[in-house]
Short mmCIF file of C-alpha atoms in Angstrom, two decimals:
data_model
loop_
_atom_site.label_atom_id
_atom_site.label_comp_id
_atom_site.label_asym_id
_atom_site.label_seq_id
_atom_site.Cartn_x
_atom_site.Cartn_y
_atom_site.Cartn_z
CA MET A 1 -22.10 2.07 78.10
CA HIS A 2 -21.54 -1.47 76.80
CA TRP A 3 -20.81 -2.48 73.22
CA GLU A 4 -21.36 -6.08 72.26
CA ALA A 5 -18.06 -7.45 70.94
CA GLY A 6 -18.16 -9.34 67.67
CA ARG A 7 -21.19 -7.51 66.32
CA LEU A 8 -21.33 -6.04 62.79
CA SER A 9 -22.87 -2.58 62.64
CA GLU A 10 -23.47 0.16 60.12
CA VAL A 11 -21.33 3.05 61.30
CA THR A 12 -20.15 6.47 60.21
CA VAL A 13 -16.69 7.32 61.47
CA LEU A 14 -15.12 10.77 61.81
CA PHE A 15 -11.42 11.53 62.24
CA ALA A 16 -10.31 15.09 63.06
CA ASP A 17 -6.58 15.74 63.22
CA CYS A 18 -4.47 18.80 64.06
CA ARG A 19 -2.06 19.76 61.30
CA GLU A 20 1.70 20.34 61.77
CA TYR A 21 1.40 19.43 65.45
CA THR A 22 5.02 18.24 65.70
CA ARG A 23 6.37 21.44 64.15
CA LEU A 24 4.22 23.61 66.43
CA THR A 25 5.38 21.66 69.46
CA GLN A 26 9.01 22.25 68.51
CA GLU A 27 8.51 25.93 67.79
CA LEU A 28 6.19 26.87 70.65
CA GLY A 29 6.87 24.25 73.29
CA ILE A 30 4.39 21.77 74.69
CA GLU A 31 3.43 24.13 77.55
CA LYS A 32 1.97 26.70 75.14
CA LEU A 33 0.40 24.18 72.78
CA THR A 34 -1.25 21.86 75.29
CA PRO A 35 -4.00 24.28 76.45
CA VAL A 36 -4.97 24.87 72.81
CA THR A 37 -5.18 21.17 71.95
CA GLU A 38 -7.11 20.54 75.16
CA GLU A 39 -9.64 23.15 74.08
CA PHE A 40 -9.82 21.48 70.66
CA PHE A 41 -10.52 18.11 72.30
CA LYS A 42 -13.14 19.63 74.61
CA THR A 43 -14.87 21.45 71.75
CA SER A 44 -14.83 18.36 69.50
CA ALA A 45 -16.20 16.08 72.22
CA GLU A 46 -19.05 18.48 73.01
CA VAL A 47 -20.01 18.79 69.35
CA ILE A 48 -19.89 15.02 68.79
CA ARG A 49 -22.08 14.37 71.83
CA GLU A 50 -24.56 17.04 70.69
CA HIS A 51 -25.00 15.08 67.47
CA HIS A 52 -25.35 11.79 69.39
CA GLY A 53 -21.96 10.47 68.33
CA ILE A 54 -19.49 8.59 70.49
CA VAL A 55 -15.93 9.80 71.06
CA ASP A 56 -14.04 6.53 70.76
CA ARG A 57 -10.65 7.95 71.68
CA PHE A 58 -8.17 10.79 71.49
CA LEU A 59 -5.06 9.84 69.53
CA GLY A 60 -2.27 12.27 70.34
CA ASP A 61 -3.50 15.28 68.35
CA ALA A 62 -6.56 13.62 66.77
CA VAL A 63 -10.15 12.70 67.63
CA MET A 64 -11.85 9.48 66.49
CA ALA A 65 -15.65 9.30 66.73
CA PHE A 66 -18.47 6.98 65.68
CA PHE A 67 -22.08 7.68 64.78
CA ASN A 68 -24.91 5.09 64.79
CA VAL A 69 -23.34 2.93 67.51
CA PRO A 70 -24.48 1.88 70.01
CA ILE A 71 -27.62 4.04 69.53
CA LYS A 72 -29.07 3.91 66.02
CA HIS A 73 -30.01 7.01 64.03
CA ASP A 74 -31.31 6.90 60.46
CA ASP A 75 -29.55 10.21 59.75
CA HIS A 76 -26.19 9.21 61.25
CA VAL A 77 -24.28 10.28 58.12
CA LEU A 78 -25.75 13.79 58.24
CA ARG A 79 -25.06 13.98 61.96
CA ALA A 80 -21.38 13.22 61.37
CA VAL A 81 -21.10 15.80 58.57
CA ASN A 82 -22.79 18.51 60.63
CA ALA A 83 -20.52 17.67 63.55
CA ALA A 84 -17.49 18.03 61.28
CA PHE A 85 -18.48 21.55 60.26
CA GLN A 86 -19.21 22.56 63.84
CA ILE A 87 -15.78 21.27 64.88
CA GLN A 88 -14.20 23.43 62.17
CA GLU A 89 -16.23 26.41 63.39
CA GLY A 90 -14.97 25.66 66.90
CA VAL A 91 -11.39 25.67 65.62
CA MET A 92 -11.99 29.11 64.09
CA ARG A 93 -13.20 30.37 67.47
CA ILE A 94 -10.10 28.94 69.15
CA ASN A 95 -7.87 30.66 66.58
CA ALA A 96 -9.62 33.95 67.25
CA THR A 97 -8.32 33.80 70.83
CA LEU A 98 -4.70 33.18 69.82
CA ASN A 99 -4.02 36.74 68.59
CA GLY A 100 -2.08 35.50 65.59
CA VAL A 101 0.61 33.75 67.66
CA PHE A 102 -0.11 30.65 65.59
CA VAL A 103 -3.01 29.09 63.71
CA LEU A 104 -4.48 25.73 64.64
CA GLY A 105 -5.44 23.83 61.48
CA VAL A 106 -7.64 20.71 61.52
CA GLY A 107 -8.40 18.31 58.69
CA ILE A 108 -11.40 15.97 58.89
CA GLY A 109 -12.21 12.71 57.09
CA ILE A 110 -15.55 10.88 57.20
CA ALA A 111 -16.48 7.42 55.91
CA THR A 112 -19.50 5.19 56.36
CA GLY A 113 -19.93 1.42 56.09
CA THR A 114 -20.00 -1.81 58.05
CA ALA A 115 -17.60 -2.31 60.94
CA LEU A 116 -17.05 -4.89 63.65
CA THR A 117 -17.18 -4.13 67.35
CA THR A 118 -14.12 -5.65 68.96
CA ASN A 119 -12.57 -5.98 72.38
CA MET A 120 -8.98 -4.69 72.10
CA GLY A 121 -6.32 -5.61 74.62
CA SER A 122 -5.97 -8.37 77.17
CA THR A 123 -8.03 -9.77 80.02
CA ASN A 124 -6.37 -7.26 82.36
CA CYS A 125 -6.66 -4.18 80.16
CA ASN A 126 -9.14 -3.91 77.32
CA ASP A 127 -11.29 -1.47 75.42
CA TYR A 128 -14.16 -1.63 72.96
CA THR A 129 -13.71 -0.10 69.52
CA MET A 130 -14.65 -0.66 65.87
CA VAL A 131 -12.55 -2.19 63.10
CA GLY A 132 -13.19 -2.30 59.36
CA ASP A 133 -12.45 -0.67 56.01
CA SER A 134 -14.55 2.40 56.78
CA ILE A 135 -12.43 3.20 59.84
CA ASN A 136 -9.19 2.81 57.90
CA ILE A 137 -10.47 4.91 55.00
CA ALA A 138 -11.69 7.73 57.26
CA SER A 139 -8.32 7.77 59.00
CA ARG A 140 -6.38 7.90 55.73
CA LEU A 141 -8.76 10.45 54.24
CA GLN A 142 -8.30 12.93 57.07
CA GLY A 143 -4.59 12.75 56.32
CA GLN A 144 -5.36 14.17 52.86
CA ALA A 145 -7.62 16.96 54.14
CA ALA A 146 -6.19 20.45 54.17
CA PRO A 147 -6.59 22.62 57.29
CA GLY A 148 -10.24 23.63 57.57
CA GLU A 149 -11.31 20.99 55.05
CA VAL A 150 -13.87 18.17 55.34
CA LEU A 151 -13.34 15.19 53.03
CA VAL A 152 -16.00 12.49 52.77
CA THR A 153 -16.25 9.21 50.89
CA GLU A 154 -18.60 8.71 47.98
CA ASP A 155 -21.07 6.74 50.12
CA VAL A 156 -21.20 9.62 52.60
CA TYR A 157 -21.70 12.13 49.83
CA LYS A 158 -24.59 10.15 48.32
CA ALA A 159 -26.43 10.43 51.64
CA ILE A 160 -26.05 14.23 51.93
CA SER A 161 -25.52 15.37 48.32
CA ALA A 162 -28.71 17.45 48.23
CA ALA A 163 -27.26 19.71 50.93
CA PHE A 164 -23.90 20.03 49.18
CA PRO A 165 -24.52 20.41 45.44
CA GLY A 166 -21.46 20.81 43.28
CA ALA A 167 -18.96 19.41 45.78
CA MET A 168 -15.62 18.68 44.11
CA ARG A 169 -14.91 14.99 43.46
CA VAL A 170 -11.32 13.83 43.89
CA GLU A 171 -9.57 10.45 43.99
CA TYR A 172 -6.82 9.45 46.37
CA LEU A 173 -4.38 6.59 46.50
CA LEU A 174 -4.52 5.79 50.21
CA LYS A 175 -1.87 3.74 51.95
CA GLY A 176 -2.91 0.12 52.40
CA ILE A 177 -6.20 0.62 50.51
CA SER A 178 -6.94 -0.45 46.93
CA PRO A 179 -8.37 0.70 44.51
CA PRO A 180 -8.18 4.54 44.65
CA VAL A 181 -10.82 6.06 46.92
CA ALA A 182 -13.28 8.62 45.54
CA ALA A 183 -13.91 11.50 47.91
CA TYR A 184 -15.70 14.85 47.96
CA ARG A 185 -14.54 18.19 49.32
CA LEU A 186 -17.48 19.77 51.10
CA VAL A 187 -18.03 23.52 50.95
CA ARG A 188 -18.19 25.15 54.37
CA ASP A 189 -21.18 27.45 53.95
CA ALA A 190 -23.30 24.60 52.58
CA SER A 191 -23.38 23.26 56.14
CA ALA A 192 -26.13 25.71 56.99
CA THR A 193 -28.40 23.86 54.57
CA ALA A 194 -27.48 20.52 56.08
CA GLN A 195 -28.18 21.76 59.59
CA ALA A 196 -31.53 23.15 58.51
CA ASP A 197 -32.46 19.82 56.97
CA ASP A 198 -31.40 18.11 60.23
CA ARG A 199 -33.69 20.30 62.33
CA GLU A 200 -36.64 19.60 60.06
CA ALA A 201 -36.13 15.82 60.20
#
């Protein structure tokens, strides 16, 4: 798959990050934790592909994904939101297999906007990715999300608000981003409505 470097695109970006990963590593040891995080990565990647998103990269204990690049979808925002809820459902299934030894918690942030495709690295080692405010905001927003929570920007919420009426609006001061960012906490069981709308589209 080839992305054209230097091209501006409308993109929805999803960040999903495991909570308290460092503490869990210290308490349980990397040998016990690695199979669980590998299952999280596998589950997340499968869900993202099902919704026609692209897994850009795995970042330690986090997943970064894009929707609407390189293949365009008019409903790319809804696809990202539905993927987020399915990832959280996958995390619940993983936790059900752990017999209470520990609980894997994942926070998710989603933003949408214009981003630039860029070629990162050198002539000997490079990679295509996206850069822009929406990527930075999604990354910072997932850092504010509680385990099991999906936080989305106002632009994302406007695109899917009919499926999530009454979502709580909050504002965050995000590092390196000004002014404060308005976000919405999405209610888990409202995802069924969003998925139904997706199937009818």
